[in-house]
Amino acid sequence: MNPSVPGVDEIRSRAFPFPAKHFLSVTDLDPIQVGDLLALAEGFVALNRQKNKKLDLLKGRTLINLFFEASTRTQSSFELAGKRLGADVVNMSPRASSIVKGETLVDTAVTLNAMQPDILVVRHGSSGAASLLSQKVSCSVINAGDGQHEHPSQALLDALSMRRAFGHIDGLKVAICGDVLHSRVARSNVALLTLLGAHVRLVGPPTLMPAEVDRWGVEVHHDMKTGIAGVDVVMMLRLQLERMQGALVPSMREYFRFWGLDREKLARAAPGVRVMHPGPMNRGVEIDSDVADDLEVSLIQDQVEMGVAVRMAILASLAARLDNQ
Amino acid sequence: MSSRPILISNTRLVDPESGYDGRGALLVMDGRIAEVRKGEDAIEGPDGAQSIDARGAMLCPGLIDLRVKTGEPGAEPKETLKSAALAAAAGGVTSIVVQPDTDPVVDDPSVVDFILRRARDIGLVRVYAAGAATNGLAGEAMAEIGLMREAGCVYVTNADRPIMNSKVMRRVLAYAGGLGILVAHRPADPWLSAGAAATEGEFAGRMGLPPEPVAAETIMLERDLTLAGLTGARLMVDQISAAQPIERLATAKARGLNVIATASINHLTFNELDIGDYRTFCKLTPPLRAEDDRKALVEALIAGVVDIVVSAHAPAPPEEKRLPYDEAAPGSVGLQTLLPALLTLHHELRTPLTTLLRAVTLAPAEAIGVPAGRLKAGAPADLVICDIEAPILVDASRLISKSKNSAFDGRRLQGEIRTTLVDGRVVYDRQEGGGS
């Protein structure tokens, strides 16, 4: 056995009880707790690279993935995380079932709650949906994305990817580029990265920036060339293609010309810059394939790997809290 | 219908019309105020008169609420005319004007007639109807404004569906203005406010809520003011909510434009941060604004730039409110909390009672041309006795409205309604546990 891989008991001892019953927002955590969660996740990264990836920290627990919005990446990431920790995992896509028959979100949640799950992982297209659910059920709720509000596990996995690439987050210059207005990933990342001491810039056209975004404690740039000058990390956001119909930007080619990430623009960043993307990517819209596929600069594959580890850490920590009750 | 004379003694009499605020007593006979005695605690009346000792509580004209939604006809599980009337009586509101956005829409004299007939059968508070300005509230063809007025409607409005087409708006103003009918319009550019759930700003941005900029209100207000000037019609700005449009309104009024404006008690009390963790009871149209806007609104009310305060009573059952914020229906019930919330402003700001109460009594009475809203001999005996010092804790689940969506849920207010009279009859008495 690889000596760097922590044993079950060590992981169990690191899995501190999660500070809250639910994980709805990165603002639920303080920097110490984030550090603890990331350290725990590091253990799972090592574990996940072994042949036997299974632990029993969630043995007997039931996890329901309740995804009102389609998601391959996040849903399978939570599913694998749950299964590797020994939980029974059920995937629900209410889009295809009763929700269309007029049953409300709360009705669905109350129905599922009666089946006695331990953890409900929820994604919904409306901001605040996870918080609403958490008020109506007795199990723990993890926010896997609520509208344009938050996607806290994504921010944690991004932080883990950066920490592994640079060794630290404090002092890093991070440019988050693209459709900030509609992005829950951007909101969670701004909150977490500023909490951890990074300098955050938001870069994008004015029509894709929230009002008064300059009061978020970040630098705002509309010109990508100045926006990514000297940064250590460029985090690209997905431009939902349906936003184009809202005439928020004139055309895809104009968007790519000014805010798409290519070699030329990337050359303005700091030496050793790393590129991130929460996926799925629109190649040729917000990011050039040439950059996305360059393993020297791209952390995009790492992000996916870290996603499973971070979600295992969240689940293990929530389970430790449940076990203590 | 002649009822027993009533003597009300030991009151703090507040009459916005004369500006009087002091000791007083009052005699009610035949449904009207027979005599107002200022500066004295007692008054003599005929033998057999019923006597009410107010024990120092405030006596003022019953409130007139120009913006009330019910669910009747068409959505009775939300609120009926009767449940709204009961809530009004318990809130010291003696006249309500119901909005036309029902099913069917009140765009036809027969629907006005239906509502007024139902209200007469219920017989609690006075119920007036506002007619739709355009057929089906579609904002295209003018409704039968004149016939609806004949049937008893007191003003026309397009309720929560602003008239986008400026030509239609001009014609409504010109036509109604020519007939001497008041036109109310809520200033909101439908394109800028489409899909909005909160006011644009840092809070909405952080919460990921689709925003409406204040500019949506300002732009439409300026159009409406311009058209009111062009047509000479009398315009009532429905629920102004922010500092920028207030400034434009003040300028127009200073120039002598024939315009009055309302504000909802919600926007005078709350700001965007009251939404907190996505509290859908605070989802309103217009959305709750920034604190600076709320302060500007309160100042405008005190300065008389805003004339009238409404409850903007808008019942919504749990299936419309217990939803993610952007999917939830807007609106808050408010008939029972209007007066306590206004009195709470009085306690917080030390604003004279006559100033604040004018906006819910005399000013709306003048707007729709009714004789209530005054304490003087000959006026209808629509009265409220209220202990203005008593603290109350609003528990939405105990409100009389069929829908319990109160933005004031859990809020502490100061002011408790004791007795409400309409036409000289007691329609609510707290000791008796309400009119239900």
PDB file of C-alpha atoms in Angstrom, chain B residues 137-340:
ATOM      1  CA  LEU B 137     -56.372  44.377 -18.816  1.00  0.00           C
ATOM      2  CA  ALA B 138     -54.680  43.597 -22.105  1.00  0.00           C
ATOM      3  CA  GLY B 139     -53.548  47.200 -22.555  1.00  0.00           C
ATOM      4  CA  GLU B 140     -55.047  47.453 -26.026  1.00  0.00           C
ATOM      5  CA  ALA B 141     -58.700  48.506 -26.266  1.00  0.00           C
ATOM      6  CA  MET B 142     -60.323  50.871 -23.792  1.00  0.00           C
ATOM      7  CA  ALA B 143     -62.876  49.276 -21.462  1.00  0.00           C
ATOM      8  CA  GLU B 144     -66.372  50.715 -20.916  1.00  0.00           C
ATOM      9  CA  ILE B 145     -65.069  53.307 -18.521  1.00  0.00           C
ATOM     10  CA  GLY B 146     -68.174  55.512 -18.538  1.00  0.00           C
ATOM     11  CA  LEU B 147     -70.649  52.676 -18.074  1.00  0.00           C
ATOM     12  CA  MET B 148     -68.562  51.229 -15.252  1.00  0.00           C
ATOM     13  CA  ARG B 149     -68.552  54.610 -13.553  1.00  0.00           C
ATOM     14  CA  GLU B 150     -72.342  54.681 -13.838  1.00  0.00           C
ATOM     15  CA  ALA B 151     -72.418  51.244 -12.261  1.00  0.00           C
ATOM     16  CA  GLY B 152     -70.380  52.596  -9.358  1.00  0.00           C
ATOM     17  CA  CYS B 153     -66.693  52.162 -10.058  1.00  0.00           C
ATOM     18  CA  VAL B 154     -64.577  54.867  -8.406  1.00  0.00           C
ATOM     19  CA  TYR B 155     -61.501  54.871 -10.616  1.00  0.00           C
ATOM     20  CA  VAL B 156     -59.955  52.917 -13.460  1.00  0.00           C
ATOM     21  CA  THR B 157     -56.632  51.133 -13.445  1.00  0.00           C
ATOM     22  CA  ASN B 158     -54.790  48.395 -15.267  1.00  0.00           C
ATOM     23  CA  ALA B 159     -53.812  46.906 -11.864  1.00  0.00           C
ATOM     24  CA  ASP B 160     -50.520  45.028 -12.081  1.00  0.00           C
ATOM     25  CA  ARG B 161     -50.352  45.063 -15.855  1.00  0.00           C
ATOM     26  CA  PRO B 162     -48.975  48.448 -16.865  1.00  0.00           C
ATOM     27  CA  ILE B 163     -50.157  49.802 -20.208  1.00  0.00           C
ATOM     28  CA  MET B 164     -47.115  49.632 -22.433  1.00  0.00           C
ATOM     29  CA  ASN B 165     -48.683  51.212 -25.491  1.00  0.00           C
ATOM     30  CA  SER B 166     -48.403  54.960 -25.001  1.00  0.00           C
ATOM     31  CA  LYS B 167     -51.157  55.694 -27.487  1.00  0.00           C
ATOM     32  CA  VAL B 168     -53.579  53.538 -25.516  1.00  0.00           C
ATOM     33  CA  MET B 169     -52.495  55.224 -22.297  1.00  0.00           C
ATOM     34  CA  ARG B 170     -52.993  58.651 -23.836  1.00  0.00           C
ATOM     35  CA  ARG B 171     -56.506  57.738 -24.948  1.00  0.00           C
ATOM     36  CA  VAL B 172     -57.449  56.260 -21.583  1.00  0.00           C
ATOM     37  CA  LEU B 173     -56.266  59.425 -19.860  1.00  0.00           C
ATOM     38  CA  ALA B 174     -57.984  61.693 -22.342  1.00  0.00           C
ATOM     39  CA  TYR B 175     -61.276  59.801 -22.323  1.00  0.00           C
ATOM     40  CA  ALA B 176     -61.485  59.159 -18.596  1.00  0.00           C
ATOM     41  CA  GLY B 177     -60.209  62.639 -17.864  1.00  0.00           C
ATOM     42  CA  GLY B 178     -62.936  64.136 -20.004  1.00  0.00           C
ATOM     43  CA  LEU B 179     -65.542  62.233 -17.997  1.00  0.00           C
ATOM     44  CA  GLY B 180     -63.894  63.297 -14.740  1.00  0.00           C
ATOM     45  CA  ILE B 181     -62.804  59.762 -13.884  1.00  0.00           C
ATOM     46  CA  LEU B 182     -59.576  59.196 -11.983  1.00  0.00           C
ATOM     47  CA  VAL B 183     -57.005  56.997 -13.753  1.00  0.00           C
ATOM     48  CA  ALA B 184     -54.548  54.994 -11.658  1.00  0.00           C
ATOM     49  CA  HIS B 185     -51.456  53.484 -13.226  1.00  0.00           C
ATOM     50  CA  ARG B 186     -48.561  51.586 -11.753  1.00  0.00           C
ATOM     51  CA  PRO B 187     -45.390  52.915 -13.320  1.00  0.00           C
ATOM     52  CA  ALA B 188     -43.296  49.972 -14.435  1.00  0.00           C
ATOM     53  CA  ASP B 189     -41.697  49.443 -17.799  1.00  0.00           C
ATOM     54  CA  PRO B 190     -42.785  45.859 -18.545  1.00  0.00           C
ATOM     55  CA  TRP B 191     -39.633  45.136 -20.511  1.00  0.00           C
ATOM     56  CA  LEU B 192     -37.229  46.321 -17.843  1.00  0.00           C
ATOM     57  CA  SER B 193     -39.221  44.616 -15.113  1.00  0.00           C
ATOM     58  CA  ALA B 194     -40.013  41.357 -16.935  1.00  0.00           C
ATOM     59  CA  GLY B 195     -39.350  38.336 -14.746  1.00  0.00           C
ATOM     60  CA  ALA B 196     -37.926  40.464 -11.938  1.00  0.00           C
ATOM     61  CA  ALA B 197     -38.005  39.180  -8.375  1.00  0.00           C
ATOM     62  CA  ALA B 198     -36.044  41.877  -6.533  1.00  0.00           C
ATOM     63  CA  THR B 199     -34.792  45.401  -6.957  1.00  0.00           C
ATOM     64  CA  GLU B 200     -31.534  45.727  -8.863  1.00  0.00           C
ATOM     65  CA  GLY B 201     -28.512  46.179  -6.656  1.00  0.00           C
ATOM     66  CA  GLU B 202     -25.872  44.420  -4.631  1.00  0.00           C
ATOM     67  CA  PHE B 203     -28.361  42.314  -2.690  1.00  0.00           C
ATOM     68  CA  ALA B 204     -30.185  40.905  -5.742  1.00  0.00           C
ATOM     69  CA  GLY B 205     -26.828  40.326  -7.434  1.00  0.00           C
ATOM     70  CA  ARG B 206     -25.445  38.322  -4.531  1.00  0.00           C
ATOM     71  CA  MET B 207     -28.669  36.373  -4.076  1.00  0.00           C
ATOM     72  CA  GLY B 208     -28.857  35.564  -7.776  1.00  0.00           C
ATOM     73  CA  LEU B 209     -32.342  37.023  -8.131  1.00  0.00           C
ATOM     74  CA  PRO B 210     -33.554  38.455 -11.446  1.00  0.00           C
ATOM     75  CA  PRO B 211     -33.568  42.219 -10.858  1.00  0.00           C
ATOM     76  CA  GLU B 212     -35.770  45.165 -11.761  1.00  0.00           C
ATOM     77  CA  PRO B 213     -33.935  48.472 -11.966  1.00  0.00           C
ATOM     78  CA  VAL B 214     -35.543  51.546 -10.407  1.00  0.00           C
ATOM     79  CA  ALA B 215     -35.281  53.008 -13.897  1.00  0.00           C
ATOM     80  CA  ALA B 216     -38.232  50.780 -14.898  1.00  0.00           C
ATOM     81  CA  GLU B 217     -40.393  52.854 -12.561  1.00  0.00           C
ATOM     82  CA  THR B 218     -38.853  56.212 -13.404  1.00  0.00           C
ATOM     83  CA  ILE B 219     -39.182  55.772 -17.150  1.00  0.00           C
ATOM     84  CA  MET B 220     -42.851  54.795 -17.005  1.00  0.00           C
ATOM     85  CA  LEU B 221     -43.624  57.493 -14.462  1.00  0.00           C
ATOM     86  CA  GLU B 222     -42.140  60.171 -16.687  1.00  0.00           C
ATOM     87  CA  ARG B 223     -44.196  58.942 -19.609  1.00  0.00           C
ATOM     88  CA  ASP B 224     -47.358  58.958 -17.520  1.00  0.00           C
ATOM     89  CA  LEU B 225     -46.654  62.436 -16.165  1.00  0.00           C
ATOM     90  CA  THR B 226     -46.049  63.711 -19.668  1.00  0.00           C
ATOM     91  CA  LEU B 227     -49.288  62.176 -20.937  1.00  0.00           C
ATOM     92  CA  ALA B 228     -51.217  63.502 -17.950  1.00  0.00           C
ATOM     93  CA  GLY B 229     -49.924  66.958 -18.828  1.00  0.00           C
ATOM     94  CA  LEU B 230     -50.850  66.457 -22.466  1.00  0.00           C
ATOM     95  CA  THR B 231     -54.410  65.339 -21.749  1.00  0.00           C
ATOM     96  CA  GLY B 232     -55.114  67.347 -18.614  1.00  0.00           C
ATOM     97  CA  ALA B 233     -56.411  64.193 -16.938  1.00  0.00           C
ATOM     98  CA  ARG B 234     -56.110  63.486 -13.240  1.00  0.00           C
ATOM     99  CA  LEU B 235     -53.584  60.717 -12.680  1.00  0.00           C
ATOM    100  CA  MET B 236     -53.019  58.609  -9.596  1.00  0.00           C
ATOM    101  CA  VAL B 237     -49.541  57.095  -9.528  1.00  0.00           C
ATOM    102  CA  ASP B 238     -50.056  53.614  -8.115  1.00  0.00           C
ATOM    103  CA  GLN B 239     -47.404  52.625  -5.556  1.00  0.00           C
ATOM    104  CA  ILE B 240     -44.400  54.785  -6.133  1.00  0.00           C
ATOM    105  CA  SER B 241     -41.472  53.070  -4.458  1.00  0.00           C
ATOM    106  CA  ALA B 242     -38.079  54.682  -4.985  1.00  0.00           C
ATOM    107  CA  ALA B 243     -36.152  57.925  -4.537  1.00  0.00           C
ATOM    108  CA  GLN B 244     -35.536  58.668  -8.206  1.00  0.00           C
ATOM    109  CA  PRO B 245     -39.187  58.555  -9.336  1.00  0.00           C
ATOM    110  CA  ILE B 246     -40.190  60.451  -6.181  1.00  0.00           C
ATOM    111  CA  GLU B 247     -37.913  63.274  -7.272  1.00  0.00           C
ATOM    112  CA  ARG B 248     -39.599  63.397 -10.689  1.00  0.00           C
ATOM    113  CA  LEU B 249     -43.027  63.279  -9.084  1.00  0.00           C
ATOM    114  CA  ALA B 250     -42.170  66.149  -6.753  1.00  0.00           C
ATOM    115  CA  THR B 251     -41.038  68.249  -9.703  1.00  0.00           C
ATOM    116  CA  ALA B 252     -44.244  67.533 -11.618  1.00  0.00           C
ATOM    117  CA  LYS B 253     -46.375  68.402  -8.601  1.00  0.00           C
ATOM    118  CA  ALA B 254     -44.448  71.614  -8.045  1.00  0.00           C
ATOM    119  CA  ARG B 255     -45.261  72.565 -11.631  1.00  0.00           C
ATOM    120  CA  GLY B 256     -48.935  72.133 -10.798  1.00  0.00           C
ATOM    121  CA  LEU B 257     -49.645  68.895 -12.635  1.00  0.00           C
ATOM    122  CA  ASN B 258     -52.936  67.259 -11.630  1.00  0.00           C
ATOM    123  CA  VAL B 259     -51.348  64.168 -10.126  1.00  0.00           C
ATOM    124  CA  ILE B 260     -51.592  62.297  -6.848  1.00  0.00           C
ATOM    125  CA  ALA B 261     -49.574  59.313  -5.724  1.00  0.00           C
ATOM    126  CA  THR B 262     -49.913  56.317  -3.461  1.00  0.00           C
ATOM    127  CA  ALA B 263     -47.328  54.284  -1.598  1.00  0.00           C
ATOM    128  CA  SER B 264     -47.828  50.879  -0.049  1.00  0.00           C
ATOM    129  CA  ILE B 265     -47.302  50.434   3.659  1.00  0.00           C
ATOM    130  CA  ASN B 266     -44.926  47.589   2.754  1.00  0.00           C
ATOM    131  CA  HIS B 267     -42.542  49.899   0.936  1.00  0.00           C
ATOM    132  CA  LEU B 268     -42.746  52.409   3.782  1.00  0.00           C
ATOM    133  CA  THR B 269     -41.798  49.689   6.273  1.00  0.00           C
ATOM    134  CA  PHE B 270     -39.456  47.227   4.605  1.00  0.00           C
ATOM    135  CA  ASN B 271     -36.417  47.290   2.352  1.00  0.00           C
ATOM    136  CA  GLU B 272     -34.843  44.680   0.086  1.00  0.00           C
ATOM    137  CA  LEU B 273     -32.872  43.134   2.946  1.00  0.00           C
ATOM    138  CA  ASP B 274     -36.109  41.996   4.581  1.00  0.00           C
ATOM    139  CA  ILE B 275     -36.189  39.339   1.863  1.00  0.00           C
ATOM    140  CA  GLY B 276     -33.406  37.747   3.907  1.00  0.00           C
ATOM    141  CA  ASP B 277     -33.085  34.073   3.137  1.00  0.00           C
ATOM    142  CA  TYR B 278     -35.581  34.157   0.270  1.00  0.00           C
ATOM    143  CA  ARG B 279     -38.724  34.995   2.279  1.00  0.00           C
ATOM    144  CA  THR B 280     -41.409  34.886  -0.379  1.00  0.00           C
ATOM    145  CA  PHE B 281     -43.859  36.869   1.779  1.00  0.00           C
ATOM    146  CA  CYS B 282     -41.580  39.816   0.998  1.00  0.00           C
ATOM    147  CA  LYS B 283     -41.792  39.262  -2.738  1.00  0.00           C
ATOM    148  CA  LEU B 284     -43.841  42.227  -3.912  1.00  0.00           C
ATOM    149  CA  THR B 285     -44.562  44.305  -6.988  1.00  0.00           C
ATOM    150  CA  PRO B 286     -42.885  46.715  -7.177  1.00  0.00           C
ATOM    151  CA  PRO B 287     -40.053  44.847  -5.439  1.00  0.00           C
ATOM    152  CA  LEU B 288     -38.868  46.066  -2.058  1.00  0.00           C
ATOM    153  CA  ARG B 289     -36.254  48.723  -2.690  1.00  0.00           C
ATOM    154  CA  ALA B 290     -33.074  49.888  -0.975  1.00  0.00           C
ATOM    155  CA  GLU B 291     -33.129  51.533   2.453  1.00  0.00           C
ATOM    156  CA  ASP B 292     -32.404  54.940   0.899  1.00  0.00           C
ATOM    157  CA  ASP B 293     -35.504  54.518  -1.223  1.00  0.00           C
ATOM    158  CA  ARG B 294     -37.608  53.582   1.787  1.00  0.00           C
ATOM    159  CA  LYS B 295     -36.402  56.642   3.647  1.00  0.00           C
ATOM    160  CA  ALA B 296     -37.150  58.854   0.650  1.00  0.00           C
ATOM    161  CA  LEU B 297     -40.636  57.370   0.499  1.00  0.00           C
ATOM    162  CA  VAL B 298     -41.289  58.120   4.181  1.00  0.00           C
ATOM    163  CA  GLU B 299     -40.024  61.681   3.694  1.00  0.00           C
ATOM    164  CA  ALA B 300     -42.214  62.082   0.624  1.00  0.00           C
ATOM    165  CA  LEU B 301     -45.221  60.958   2.620  1.00  0.00           C
ATOM    166  CA  ILE B 302     -44.488  63.446   5.386  1.00  0.00           C
ATOM    167  CA  ALA B 303     -43.881  66.210   2.844  1.00  0.00           C
ATOM    168  CA  GLY B 304     -47.112  65.440   1.006  1.00  0.00           C
ATOM    169  CA  VAL B 305     -45.421  64.425  -2.239  1.00  0.00           C
ATOM    170  CA  VAL B 306     -46.958  61.018  -1.653  1.00  0.00           C
ATOM    171  CA  ASP B 307     -50.628  61.607  -0.841  1.00  0.00           C
ATOM    172  CA  ILE B 308     -52.079  58.239  -0.026  1.00  0.00           C
ATOM    173  CA  VAL B 309     -50.985  55.057   1.711  1.00  0.00           C
ATOM    174  CA  VAL B 310     -52.491  51.746   0.636  1.00  0.00           C
ATOM    175  CA  SER B 311     -52.235  48.258   2.066  1.00  0.00           C
ATOM    176  CA  ALA B 312     -51.704  46.725  -1.381  1.00  0.00           C
ATOM    177  CA  HIS B 313     -53.532  43.752   0.093  1.00  0.00           C
ATOM    178  CA  ALA B 314     -52.771  40.824  -2.213  1.00  0.00           C
ATOM    179  CA  PRO B 315     -53.695  37.388  -0.904  1.00  0.00           C
ATOM    180  CA  ALA B 316     -51.706  34.382  -2.130  1.00  0.00           C
ATOM    181  CA  PRO B 317     -52.214  30.872  -0.761  1.00  0.00           C
ATOM    182  CA  PRO B 318     -49.312  28.563   0.239  1.00  0.00           C
ATOM    183  CA  GLU B 319     -49.249  26.838  -3.145  1.00  0.00           C
ATOM    184  CA  GLU B 320     -48.344  30.195  -4.683  1.00  0.00           C
ATOM    185  CA  LYS B 321     -45.940  31.307  -1.956  1.00  0.00           C
ATOM    186  CA  ARG B 322     -44.229  28.126  -0.720  1.00  0.00           C
ATOM    187  CA  LEU B 323     -42.092  28.011  -3.839  1.00  0.00           C
ATOM    188  CA  PRO B 324     -38.600  29.039  -4.843  1.00  0.00           C
ATOM    189  CA  TYR B 325     -38.424  32.816  -4.682  1.00  0.00           C
ATOM    190  CA  ASP B 326     -38.503  33.588  -8.384  1.00  0.00           C
ATOM    191  CA  GLU B 327     -41.446  31.231  -8.932  1.00  0.00           C
ATOM    192  CA  ALA B 328     -43.521  32.532  -6.020  1.00  0.00           C
ATOM    193  CA  ALA B 329     -46.458  34.888  -6.542  1.00  0.00           C
ATOM    194  CA  PRO B 330     -45.859  38.485  -5.492  1.00  0.00           C
ATOM    195  CA  GLY B 331     -47.895  40.300  -2.859  1.00  0.00           C
ATOM    196  CA  SER B 332     -48.681  40.500   0.821  1.00  0.00           C
ATOM    197  CA  VAL B 333     -51.950  40.664   2.684  1.00  0.00           C
ATOM    198  CA  GLY B 334     -52.194  43.920   4.573  1.00  0.00           C
ATOM    199  CA  LEU B 335     -55.692  44.979   5.618  1.00  0.00           C
ATOM    200  CA  GLN B 336     -55.185  44.101   9.260  1.00  0.00           C
ATOM    201  CA  THR B 337     -51.690  45.524   9.561  1.00  0.00           C
ATOM    202  CA  LEU B 338     -52.108  48.817   7.675  1.00  0.00           C
ATOM    203  CA  LEU B 339     -53.064  50.944  10.668  1.00  0.00           C
ATOM    204  CA  PRO B 340     -50.702  49.315  13.220  1.00  0.00           C
TER     205      PRO B 340
END
